[in-house]
Short mmCIF file of C-alpha atoms in Angstrom, two decimals:
data_model
loop_
_atom_site.label_atom_id
_atom_site.label_comp_id
_atom_site.label_asym_id
_atom_site.label_seq_id
_atom_site.Cartn_x
_atom_site.Cartn_y
_atom_site.Cartn_z
CA UNK A 1 -146.22 -106.65 47.55
CA UNK A 2 -142.73 -107.74 48.35
CA UNK A 3 -140.24 -104.98 47.68
CA UNK A 4 -136.56 -105.42 47.04
CA UNK A 5 -134.09 -102.74 47.98
CA UNK A 6 -131.63 -102.29 45.17
CA UNK A 7 -129.33 -99.50 44.23
CA UNK A 8 -130.13 -97.10 41.41
CA UNK A 9 -127.92 -98.92 38.94
CA UNK A 10 -129.86 -102.15 39.39
CA UNK A 11 -133.12 -100.25 39.26
CA UNK A 12 -132.20 -98.75 35.90
CA UNK A 13 -131.47 -102.25 34.62
CA UNK A 14 -134.95 -103.24 35.78
CA UNK A 15 -136.31 -100.38 33.69
CA UNK A 16 -134.49 -101.74 30.64
CA UNK A 17 -135.87 -105.30 30.65
CA UNK A 18 -136.04 -106.44 27.04
CA UNK A 19 -139.56 -106.64 25.66
CA UNK A 20 -139.90 -109.35 23.03
CA UNK A 21 -143.58 -109.19 22.14
CA UNK A 22 -143.11 -107.70 18.71
CA UNK A 23 -140.65 -108.72 16.00
CA UNK A 24 -138.43 -105.90 14.81
CA UNK A 25 -139.86 -104.22 11.75
CA UNK A 26 -138.75 -101.11 9.86
CA UNK A 27 -140.37 -98.11 11.54
CA UNK A 28 -140.89 -94.58 10.27
CA UNK A 29 -138.59 -92.24 12.14
CA UNK A 30 -138.37 -88.64 13.29
CA UNK A 31 -135.22 -86.70 12.47
CA UNK A 32 -135.64 -83.41 14.35
CA UNK A 33 -132.99 -80.72 14.46
CA UNK A 34 -134.21 -79.72 17.92
CA UNK A 35 -136.11 -81.38 20.75
CA UNK A 36 -137.86 -78.67 22.76
CA UNK A 37 -139.10 -79.20 26.31
CA UNK A 38 -142.00 -77.28 27.86
CA UNK A 39 -142.59 -77.98 31.53
CA UNK A 40 -142.08 -76.98 35.13
CA UNK A 41 -139.39 -77.35 37.80
CA UNK A 42 -139.30 -81.14 37.45
CA UNK A 43 -137.89 -80.65 33.92
CA UNK A 44 -136.05 -77.31 34.24
CA UNK A 45 -132.26 -77.00 34.53
CA UNK A 46 -130.64 -76.17 37.89
CA UNK A 47 -127.16 -75.98 39.37
CA UNK A 48 -128.16 -77.43 42.72
CA UNK A 49 -126.91 -80.70 44.23
CA UNK A 50 -130.36 -81.57 45.57
CA UNK A 51 -132.43 -80.48 42.56
CA UNK A 52 -132.12 -81.19 38.86
CA UNK A 53 -134.78 -81.45 36.19
CA UNK A 54 -134.87 -84.41 33.83
CA UNK A 55 -134.57 -82.28 30.68
CA UNK A 56 -131.25 -80.94 31.94
CA UNK A 57 -129.68 -84.38 31.41
CA UNK A 58 -131.70 -85.47 28.38
CA UNK A 59 -128.98 -84.34 25.99
CA UNK A 60 -126.55 -86.91 27.41
CA UNK A 61 -128.68 -89.63 25.75
CA UNK A 62 -128.59 -87.89 22.35
CA UNK A 63 -125.96 -87.17 19.72
CA UNK A 64 -125.38 -83.42 19.95
CA UNK A 65 -123.90 -83.37 16.45
CA UNK A 66 -127.30 -84.10 14.90
CA UNK A 67 -129.91 -82.98 17.43
CA UNK A 68 -130.09 -80.25 20.05
CA UNK A 69 -132.12 -80.29 23.27
CA UNK A 70 -133.62 -76.86 23.94
CA UNK A 71 -134.97 -76.97 27.48
CA UNK A 72 -137.50 -74.17 27.96
CA UNK A 73 -139.05 -75.64 31.14
CA UNK A 74 -139.45 -73.07 33.89
CA UNK A 75 -139.94 -73.72 37.58
CA UNK A 76 -143.25 -72.80 39.19
CA UNK A 77 -145.22 -72.63 35.96
CA UNK A 78 -148.49 -74.22 35.06
CA UNK A 79 -149.89 -74.58 31.55
CA UNK A 80 -151.66 -71.28 32.11
CA UNK A 81 -148.73 -69.21 33.36
CA UNK A 82 -146.30 -70.78 30.87
CA UNK A 83 -148.54 -69.34 28.18
CA UNK A 84 -149.60 -66.08 29.88
CA UNK A 85 -146.00 -65.08 30.65
CA UNK A 86 -145.05 -65.48 27.00
CA UNK A 87 -142.76 -68.47 27.56
CA UNK A 88 -144.78 -70.67 25.23
CA UNK A 89 -144.84 -68.10 22.43
CA UNK A 90 -141.07 -67.68 22.69
CA UNK A 91 -140.70 -71.44 22.33
CA UNK A 92 -143.12 -71.83 19.45
CA UNK A 93 -141.50 -68.95 17.54
CA UNK A 94 -138.28 -71.01 17.43
CA UNK A 95 -139.85 -74.34 16.46
CA UNK A 96 -139.04 -75.50 12.93
CA UNK A 97 -140.78 -78.13 10.78
CA UNK A 98 -139.80 -81.64 11.89
CA UNK A 99 -138.83 -80.65 15.44
CA UNK A 100 -140.14 -82.49 18.52
CA UNK A 101 -141.78 -80.68 21.43
CA UNK A 102 -142.07 -82.62 24.69
CA UNK A 103 -144.88 -81.20 26.85
CA UNK A 104 -145.24 -82.08 30.54
CA UNK A 105 -147.39 -80.08 32.98
CA UNK A 106 -149.72 -80.72 35.90
CA UNK A 107 -147.82 -80.32 39.14
CA UNK A 108 -148.66 -76.61 39.37
CA UNK A 109 -152.02 -76.56 37.60
CA UNK A 110 -153.67 -77.63 40.84
CA UNK A 111 -152.69 -74.33 42.49
CA UNK A 112 -155.10 -71.51 43.29
CA UNK A 113 -156.67 -69.82 40.31
CA UNK A 114 -156.41 -66.40 41.95
CA UNK A 115 -154.18 -65.18 44.76
CA UNK A 116 -151.50 -62.57 45.27
CA UNK A 117 -148.55 -64.98 45.28
CA UNK A 118 -148.69 -67.21 42.17
CA UNK A 119 -152.20 -67.26 40.65
CA UNK A 120 -151.34 -70.21 38.44
CA UNK A 121 -154.17 -72.73 38.81
CA UNK A 122 -156.32 -73.95 35.94
CA UNK A 123 -159.87 -75.28 35.88
CA UNK A 124 -159.34 -78.97 36.78
CA UNK A 125 -160.80 -80.76 33.76
CA UNK A 126 -160.65 -80.97 29.97
CA UNK A 127 -163.64 -78.75 29.23
CA UNK A 128 -163.82 -75.41 27.45
CA UNK A 129 -165.20 -73.77 30.58
CA UNK A 130 -163.66 -70.48 31.59
CA UNK A 131 -163.77 -68.02 34.46
CA UNK A 132 -163.13 -64.27 34.32
CA UNK A 133 -160.99 -62.93 37.17
CA UNK A 134 -159.17 -59.81 38.20
CA UNK A 135 -155.76 -61.34 38.82
CA UNK A 136 -154.62 -60.39 42.32
CA UNK A 137 -150.97 -60.93 41.36
CA UNK A 138 -150.77 -59.16 38.00
CA UNK A 139 -153.59 -56.64 38.74
CA UNK A 140 -154.95 -57.44 35.27
CA UNK A 141 -158.25 -58.88 34.12
CA UNK A 142 -157.81 -62.45 32.87
CA UNK A 143 -159.90 -65.28 31.51
CA UNK A 144 -158.77 -68.59 32.99
CA UNK A 145 -159.42 -71.86 31.15
CA UNK A 146 -159.11 -75.56 31.87
CA UNK A 147 -155.96 -77.67 31.87
CA UNK A 148 -157.27 -79.34 28.72
CA UNK A 149 -157.79 -76.01 26.96
CA UNK A 150 -154.19 -74.93 27.46
CA UNK A 151 -152.75 -78.29 26.35
CA UNK A 152 -154.97 -78.27 23.27
CA UNK A 153 -153.61 -74.82 22.43
CA UNK A 154 -150.03 -76.03 22.75
CA UNK A 155 -150.60 -79.11 20.60
CA UNK A 156 -152.36 -77.06 17.92
CA UNK A 157 -149.53 -74.53 17.86
CA UNK A 158 -146.89 -77.24 17.44
CA UNK A 159 -148.78 -78.98 14.65
CA UNK A 160 -149.27 -75.64 12.91
CA UNK A 161 -145.49 -75.42 12.65
CA UNK A 162 -145.38 -78.92 11.06
CA UNK A 163 -143.59 -80.15 14.16
CA UNK A 164 -144.47 -83.09 16.42
CA UNK A 165 -145.87 -82.70 19.95
CA UNK A 166 -145.33 -85.50 22.48
CA UNK A 167 -147.40 -85.40 25.67
CA UNK A 168 -145.90 -86.80 28.89
CA UNK A 169 -147.51 -87.84 32.15
CA UNK A 170 -146.10 -86.37 35.36
CA UNK A 171 -142.82 -87.16 37.04
CA UNK A 172 -143.14 -89.38 40.10
CA UNK A 173 -143.36 -87.86 43.59
CA UNK A 174 -141.76 -89.49 46.63
CA UNK A 175 -145.01 -89.97 48.53
CA UNK A 176 -145.72 -93.42 49.95
CA UNK A 177 -148.68 -95.20 51.49
CA UNK A 178 -148.42 -98.79 52.77
CA UNK A 179 -145.21 -99.44 50.84
CA UNK A 180 -146.78 -98.15 47.63
CA UNK A 181 -145.63 -94.96 45.95
CA UNK A 182 -148.04 -92.37 44.59
CA UNK A 183 -148.68 -92.78 40.88
CA UNK A 184 -149.49 -89.30 39.68
CA UNK A 185 -150.58 -86.09 41.39
CA UNK A 186 -154.32 -85.77 40.88
CA UNK A 187 -155.74 -86.70 37.48
CA UNK A 188 -153.33 -84.74 35.31
CA UNK A 189 -151.58 -87.81 33.92
CA UNK A 190 -154.90 -89.35 32.99
CA UNK A 191 -156.02 -86.12 31.38
CA UNK A 192 -152.81 -85.99 29.32
CA UNK A 193 -153.55 -89.55 28.23
CA UNK A 194 -157.11 -88.67 27.22
CA UNK A 195 -155.89 -85.60 25.34
CA UNK A 196 -153.39 -87.72 23.41
CA UNK A 197 -156.32 -89.72 22.04
CA UNK A 198 -158.52 -86.71 21.39
CA UNK A 199 -155.71 -84.89 19.57
CA UNK A 200 -154.11 -87.95 17.92
CA UNK A 201 -150.84 -87.07 19.59
CA UNK A 202 -147.98 -89.27 20.80
CA UNK A 203 -147.96 -90.00 24.53
CA UNK A 204 -145.33 -91.31 26.94
CA UNK A 205 -146.35 -92.53 30.38
CA UNK A 206 -143.51 -91.39 32.63
CA UNK A 207 -145.24 -91.83 35.99
CA UNK A 208 -145.84 -95.56 36.12
CA UNK A 209 -142.51 -96.86 34.74
CA UNK A 210 -140.62 -94.59 37.16
CA UNK A 211 -142.90 -95.62 40.02
CA UNK A 212 -142.18 -99.28 39.22
CA UNK A 213 -138.45 -98.65 39.59
CA UNK A 214 -138.84 -96.65 42.79
CA UNK A 215 -141.03 -99.31 44.37
CA UNK A 216 -138.43 -101.94 43.49
CA UNK A 217 -135.80 -99.76 45.16
CA UNK A 218 -137.91 -99.32 48.28
CA UNK A 219 -138.63 -96.24 50.36
CA UNK A 220 -135.18 -95.85 51.87
CA UNK A 221 -133.26 -96.02 48.61
CA UNK A 222 -135.82 -93.94 46.72
CA UNK A 223 -135.48 -91.18 49.31
CA UNK A 224 -131.85 -90.76 48.25
CA UNK A 225 -133.12 -89.43 44.92
CA UNK A 226 -135.43 -86.88 46.57
CA UNK A 227 -133.17 -85.09 49.02
CA UNK A 228 -134.87 -81.70 48.64
CA UNK A 229 -138.55 -82.58 48.98
CA UNK A 230 -141.07 -85.13 47.72
CA UNK A 231 -141.50 -83.51 44.29
CA UNK A 232 -138.02 -82.44 43.19
CA UNK A 233 -135.26 -84.97 42.59
CA UNK A 234 -131.49 -84.71 42.37
CA UNK A 235 -129.21 -85.64 39.48
CA UNK A 236 -129.77 -89.37 39.95
CA UNK A 237 -133.52 -88.87 39.93
CA UNK A 238 -133.20 -86.74 36.81
CA UNK A 239 -131.25 -89.55 35.11
CA UNK A 240 -133.95 -92.06 36.00
CA UNK A 241 -136.72 -89.88 34.57
CA UNK A 242 -134.72 -88.97 31.45
CA UNK A 243 -133.92 -92.62 30.76
CA UNK A 244 -137.60 -93.48 31.10
CA UNK A 245 -138.47 -90.80 28.53
CA UNK A 246 -135.77 -92.05 26.15
CA UNK A 247 -137.11 -95.62 26.52
CA UNK A 248 -140.57 -94.25 25.75
CA UNK A 249 -139.38 -92.31 22.69
CA UNK A 250 -137.80 -95.50 21.37
CA UNK A 251 -141.10 -97.33 21.79
CA UNK A 252 -143.21 -94.84 19.84
CA UNK A 253 -144.26 -95.35 16.23
CA UNK A 254 -142.94 -93.26 14.48
CA UNK A 255 -139.85 -93.19 16.64
CA UNK A 256 -136.71 -91.11 16.91
CA UNK A 257 -134.09 -92.12 14.35
CA UNK A 258 -131.59 -94.49 16.05
CA UNK A 259 -128.73 -92.38 14.67
CA UNK A 260 -129.92 -89.50 16.84
CA UNK A 261 -128.83 -91.28 20.06
CA UNK A 262 -125.48 -91.07 21.78
CA UNK A 263 -123.63 -94.21 22.87
CA UNK A 264 -125.32 -93.82 26.24
CA UNK A 265 -128.72 -93.48 24.61
CA UNK A 266 -128.20 -96.53 22.44
CA UNK A 267 -127.77 -98.62 25.59
CA UNK A 268 -131.31 -97.79 26.75
CA UNK A 269 -133.73 -100.55 25.80
CA UNK A 270 -136.97 -99.38 24.25
CA UNK A 271 -140.22 -99.72 26.11
CA UNK A 272 -141.62 -101.32 22.97
CA UNK A 273 -145.20 -101.11 24.20
CA UNK A 274 -145.26 -97.28 24.38
CA UNK A 275 -146.92 -96.93 20.96
CA UNK A 276 -149.86 -98.96 22.27
CA UNK A 277 -150.88 -96.09 24.57
CA UNK A 278 -152.01 -98.48 27.27
CA UNK A 279 -154.40 -96.95 29.78
CA UNK A 280 -153.64 -96.66 33.48
CA UNK A 281 -155.52 -95.65 36.62
CA UNK A 282 -156.95 -92.18 36.08
CA UNK A 283 -158.46 -91.52 39.51
CA UNK A 284 -156.60 -93.11 42.42
CA UNK A 285 -159.56 -92.44 44.71
CA UNK A 286 -161.74 -94.93 42.84
CA UNK A 287 -161.69 -98.71 42.64
CA UNK A 288 -160.58 -100.20 39.32
CA UNK A 289 -161.47 -103.01 36.97
CA UNK A 290 -158.36 -104.18 35.09
CA UNK A 291 -158.22 -106.46 32.07
CA UNK A 292 -155.27 -108.53 30.91
CA UNK A 293 -155.26 -110.72 27.86
CA UNK A 294 -154.54 -110.88 24.16
CA UNK A 295 -155.77 -109.13 21.00
CA UNK A 296 -159.33 -110.34 21.47
CA UNK A 297 -159.39 -108.11 24.57
CA UNK A 298 -157.42 -105.17 23.15
CA UNK A 299 -156.41 -105.24 19.50
CA UNK A 300 -153.24 -103.35 18.60
CA UNK A 301 -153.31 -99.81 19.97
CA UNK A 302 -157.01 -100.05 20.75
CA UNK A 303 -157.90 -97.73 17.87
CA UNK A 304 -159.90 -100.07 15.64
CA UNK A 305 -157.15 -100.38 13.02
CA UNK A 306 -158.29 -102.67 10.22
CA UNK A 307 -161.80 -102.64 11.64
CA UNK A 308 -160.73 -104.92 14.50
CA UNK A 309 -161.54 -104.26 18.16
CA UNK A 310 -161.11 -106.09 21.45
CA UNK A 311 -164.04 -106.40 23.82
CA UNK A 312 -162.10 -104.73 26.65
CA UNK A 313 -162.27 -101.39 24.87
CA UNK A 314 -166.05 -101.22 25.36
CA UNK A 315 -166.39 -102.23 28.99
CA UNK A 316 -165.90 -98.68 30.29
CA UNK A 317 -168.83 -97.23 28.35
CA UNK A 318 -171.14 -99.78 29.98
CA UNK A 319 -169.94 -99.14 33.53
CA UNK A 320 -170.18 -95.91 35.51
CA UNK A 321 -166.80 -94.31 34.88
CA UNK A 322 -167.53 -91.75 37.60
CA UNK A 323 -167.48 -94.56 40.15
CA UNK A 324 -164.81 -96.89 38.80
CA UNK A 325 -161.66 -96.86 36.66
CA UNK A 326 -161.60 -99.31 33.75
CA UNK A 327 -158.03 -100.17 32.74
CA UNK A 328 -157.50 -102.42 29.72
CA UNK A 329 -153.88 -103.62 29.83
CA UNK A 330 -154.31 -106.48 27.34
CA UNK A 331 -151.68 -106.75 24.59
CA UNK A 332 -152.12 -108.45 21.25
CA UNK A 333 -149.91 -111.35 20.30
CA UNK A 334 -149.15 -112.48 23.84
CA UNK A 335 -149.94 -115.71 25.64
CA UNK A 336 -150.34 -116.27 29.36
CA UNK A 337 -146.63 -117.08 29.38
CA UNK A 338 -145.27 -114.09 27.45
CA UNK A 339 -147.59 -111.66 29.22
CA UNK A 340 -145.79 -112.68 32.41
CA UNK A 341 -142.25 -113.11 31.08
CA UNK A 342 -142.45 -109.78 29.22
CA UNK A 343 -143.13 -108.01 32.52
CA UNK A 344 -146.62 -106.89 31.51
CA UNK A 345 -148.40 -108.73 34.30
CA UNK A 346 -146.14 -107.18 36.93
CA UNK A 347 -146.62 -103.72 35.45
CA UNK A 348 -150.39 -104.12 35.61
CA UNK A 349 -150.28 -105.63 39.10
CA UNK A 350 -148.19 -102.71 40.36
CA UNK A 351 -151.02 -100.34 39.43
CA UNK A 352 -153.67 -102.30 41.32
CA UNK A 353 -154.74 -101.79 44.90
CA UNK A 354 -156.69 -104.01 47.32
CA UNK A 355 -160.32 -104.37 46.29
CA UNK A 356 -159.67 -103.92 42.56
CA UNK A 357 -160.79 -106.61 40.10
CA UNK A 358 -158.74 -108.05 37.25
CA UNK A 359 -160.28 -109.94 34.35
CA UNK A 360 -157.86 -112.52 32.90
CA UNK A 361 -158.41 -114.00 29.44
CA UNK A 362 -155.75 -115.97 27.58
CA UNK A 363 -155.64 -119.00 25.34
CA UNK A 364 -155.68 -117.95 21.69
CA UNK A 365 -151.90 -117.65 21.54
CA UNK A 366 -151.00 -120.34 24.07
CA UNK A 367 -151.31 -123.02 21.40
CA UNK A 368 -148.36 -121.58 19.46
CA UNK A 369 -144.93 -123.28 19.41
CA UNK A 370 -143.07 -123.37 22.72
CA UNK A 371 -139.86 -122.37 21.00
CA UNK A 372 -139.13 -120.57 17.77
CA UNK A 373 -137.25 -117.48 16.63
CA UNK A 374 -140.31 -115.29 16.00
CA UNK A 375 -142.54 -115.29 19.09
CA UNK A 376 -141.80 -118.32 21.31
CA UNK A 377 -145.05 -117.90 23.19
CA UNK A 378 -146.66 -121.32 23.51
CA UNK A 379 -147.45 -123.05 26.79
CA UNK A 380 -147.70 -126.72 27.68
CA UNK A 381 -151.27 -127.87 27.09
CA UNK A 382 -153.44 -128.48 30.13
CA UNK A 383 -153.34 -127.41 33.75
CA UNK A 384 -150.70 -129.68 35.21
CA UNK A 385 -147.30 -129.08 36.77
CA UNK A 386 -145.41 -130.27 33.70
CA UNK A 387 -142.50 -128.14 32.61
CA UNK A 388 -139.75 -128.12 30.02
CA UNK A 389 -136.44 -126.27 29.98
CA UNK A 390 -135.61 -124.65 26.65
CA UNK A 391 -132.99 -122.40 25.19
CA UNK A 392 -135.33 -119.75 23.86
CA UNK A 393 -134.50 -119.21 20.18
CA UNK A 394 -135.96 -115.70 20.31
CA UNK A 395 -134.29 -114.37 23.47
CA UNK A 396 -131.21 -116.59 23.49
CA UNK A 397 -131.88 -117.33 27.17
CA UNK A 398 -132.66 -120.53 29.03
CA UNK A 399 -136.29 -120.62 30.14
CA UNK A 400 -138.53 -123.02 32.01
CA UNK A 401 -141.87 -123.25 30.24
CA UNK A 402 -144.93 -124.34 32.18
CA UNK A 403 -148.53 -125.30 31.43
CA UNK A 404 -151.35 -122.91 30.53
CA UNK A 405 -152.95 -123.62 33.89
CA UNK A 406 -149.70 -122.93 35.74
CA UNK A 407 -149.46 -119.40 34.33
CA UNK A 408 -153.10 -118.69 35.16
CA UNK A 409 -152.48 -119.89 38.73
CA UNK A 410 -149.49 -117.55 38.98
CA UNK A 411 -151.65 -114.56 38.12
CA UNK A 412 -154.48 -115.67 40.38
CA UNK A 413 -152.15 -116.27 43.33
CA UNK A 414 -150.30 -112.98 42.99
CA UNK A 415 -153.54 -111.04 42.58
CA UNK A 416 -155.11 -112.59 45.67
CA UNK A 417 -151.92 -112.04 47.67
CA UNK A 418 -152.32 -108.31 47.06
CA UNK A 419 -156.01 -108.20 47.88
CA UNK A 420 -157.03 -108.08 44.21
CA UNK A 421 -160.08 -110.01 43.00
CA UNK A 422 -159.12 -112.13 39.96
CA UNK A 423 -161.81 -113.17 37.47
CA UNK A 424 -160.94 -115.83 34.93
CA UNK A 425 -162.60 -115.63 31.51
CA UNK A 426 -162.54 -118.48 29.04
CA UNK A 427 -161.25 -117.39 25.62
CA UNK A 428 -163.91 -116.03 23.29
CA UNK A 429 -164.91 -118.39 20.46
CA UNK A 430 -163.69 -118.13 16.90
CA UNK A 431 -166.13 -117.75 14.02
CA UNK A 432 -166.03 -121.41 13.01
CA UNK A 433 -169.38 -123.04 12.20
CA UNK A 434 -170.40 -126.69 12.34
CA UNK A 435 -171.14 -128.65 9.16
CA UNK A 436 -174.65 -127.29 8.67
CA UNK A 437 -173.64 -123.72 9.72
CA UNK A 438 -176.18 -123.59 12.53
CA UNK A 439 -173.87 -123.50 15.53
CA UNK A 440 -170.44 -122.17 16.42
CA UNK A 441 -167.96 -124.97 17.02
CA UNK A 442 -167.09 -125.25 20.72
CA UNK A 443 -163.58 -126.18 21.74
CA UNK A 444 -163.40 -129.48 23.61
CA UNK A 445 -160.80 -130.48 26.21
CA UNK A 446 -158.99 -127.25 25.46
CA UNK A 447 -158.37 -123.75 26.79
CA UNK A 448 -161.97 -122.89 27.75
CA UNK A 449 -162.25 -126.04 29.86
CA UNK A 450 -158.75 -125.62 31.31
CA UNK A 451 -159.52 -122.01 32.28
CA UNK A 452 -162.67 -123.16 34.07
CA UNK A 453 -160.80 -125.97 35.80
CA UNK A 454 -158.18 -123.56 37.18
CA UNK A 455 -160.88 -121.14 38.31
CA UNK A 456 -162.91 -123.83 40.09
CA UNK A 457 -159.90 -125.38 41.78
CA UNK A 458 -158.66 -122.02 43.04
CA UNK A 459 -162.06 -120.72 44.14
CA UNK A 460 -161.90 -117.90 41.60
CA UNK A 461 -164.83 -116.23 39.85
CA UNK A 462 -165.26 -117.56 36.32
CA UNK A 463 -166.98 -116.05 33.28
CA UNK A 464 -167.49 -118.62 30.54
CA UNK A 465 -167.16 -116.23 27.62
CA UNK A 466 -166.52 -119.11 25.24
CA UNK A 467 -169.98 -120.54 25.92
CA UNK A 468 -171.91 -117.29 26.47
CA UNK A 469 -170.65 -115.60 23.31
CA UNK A 470 -171.06 -118.76 21.23
CA UNK A 471 -174.69 -119.02 22.34
CA UNK A 472 -175.26 -115.45 21.20
CA UNK A 473 -173.70 -116.22 17.83
CA UNK A 474 -175.88 -119.30 17.46
CA UNK A 475 -179.02 -117.26 18.03
CA UNK A 476 -177.98 -114.49 15.62
CA UNK A 477 -177.08 -116.76 12.73
CA UNK A 478 -174.19 -116.82 10.28
CA UNK A 479 -175.14 -113.78 8.19
CA UNK A 480 -175.38 -111.46 11.20
CA UNK A 481 -172.32 -112.92 12.91
CA UNK A 482 -170.25 -112.18 9.81
CA UNK A 483 -170.75 -108.46 10.55
CA UNK A 484 -169.43 -108.96 14.08
CA UNK A 485 -165.92 -109.83 12.88
CA UNK A 486 -163.17 -107.66 11.46
CA UNK A 487 -161.25 -110.62 10.02
CA UNK A 488 -161.90 -114.19 8.93
CA UNK A 489 -162.60 -115.77 12.30
CA UNK A 490 -160.77 -114.36 15.33
CA UNK A 491 -160.97 -110.58 15.83
CA UNK A 492 -164.28 -108.83 16.28
CA UNK A 493 -165.56 -105.65 14.69
CA UNK A 494 -166.74 -102.76 16.85
CA UNK A 495 -170.23 -104.21 16.99
CA UNK A 496 -168.91 -107.65 17.86
CA UNK A 497 -166.65 -106.28 20.59
CA UNK A 498 -169.55 -104.31 22.06
CA UNK A 499 -171.64 -107.49 22.16
CA UNK A 500 -168.97 -109.39 24.07
CA UNK A 501 -168.39 -106.43 26.40
CA UNK A 502 -172.10 -106.33 27.22
CA UNK A 503 -171.93 -110.00 28.25
CA UNK A 504 -168.89 -109.32 30.44
CA UNK A 505 -170.52 -106.31 32.10
CA UNK A 506 -173.74 -108.24 32.70
CA UNK A 507 -171.77 -110.96 34.47
CA UNK A 508 -169.82 -108.41 36.54
CA UNK A 509 -172.97 -106.60 37.62
CA UNK A 510 -174.64 -109.86 38.54
CA UNK A 511 -171.69 -111.22 40.52
CA UNK A 512 -170.10 -108.08 41.98
CA UNK A 513 -172.87 -105.52 41.91
CA UNK A 514 -170.83 -103.04 39.84
#
């Protein structure tokens, strides 16, 4: 990856790139009197030039006349010791209905479970396993539980007060390898993500957006934010992390009432995709299969709303998750063009490492208008080098729009340049039958054929999902196929998504031996 060294100001602008994938709609809002913070030294307040926690500066983004930030983070604590020392109970006693509680732990949970210095470690998983110890530090008997157990306790306590918990992934550490920065210490960020689903709790990924900014800054400039050590940042680093959290809060649904922000906070552009709870790499020691695409790959927030599912949400259950990460970064409503121009391709690419695979499926939305004031997502038909310059009616910016094939080639080229294995998939078929309702109508001289053409010309693996899925539909018949869709003709039900996923996995196993 080519890295650009920019100062922090420019990096913060990079963080605030406007996302245009979703039209503005009225959103339910939170109006808390207090935003509490539970965490460790990366969030706690300090009066040190080389060390400041992000929660210490969070209030500068908020209007203090309507909301208070109560930072209870304490250095050196894990989920376990934050609770066992009574810090959590003190916090929860003060929480009132409607308040927000931001919860971020993990850096210290990897410590030793029992020693005579800190004794703060937790069992490293989400289970309900426990271990009885005689604590060498406190000289007391203690039952130690998993990281997941302690987070579940915190979330339950907050909800019991009719308040709202928000789980956060870890702050970024200044640890680099081959010009790439570490994206999370251990699996704690991934576990927080999993817990957010299990507990139906809001989640903000802090790690990856901050890592994106730091990588754009480069190692030398990033080091200026971490003058103490690789974990703790100074005031500038605290500002970067706090701004990322504010951008995430703005992108949640429900979201914080806009009137709760200060003038500074209002200038932060929302990471509008936060509510989607997109997955990321859980275990950096494993290879990954990524997916990018539209709503036929991941529909909405990937929760089956309206009975509609994307096939990418069922690939993981058919692969060995102990040997590989499966990361579905597809976003509904986007075309090959807007997935790139919205920054989503770069965000996904930044998470990948050499040897990973990325499945690419677009086409359903590429046929939309090139220019309008609602989505402006269309691409020029075909695979040529044609282009047109427009004044984008949605963004108000000049833009050069290219062909469908051009955007696919961009993703293929950038993936291969980073040692990633791209796999092009033709768009899945719609539920449109021929005149005698015996066969699914196949698109002709259209996106499935153009996807194949780009794949063949670039020497890229190709999965003809359009044909393979249509053949399955033909054999099943109209009555059965009706149960495989969650809408009239485009988005599959859970059963339909599982069918398509099984075809994808079969092709991957055959071609790549996964």
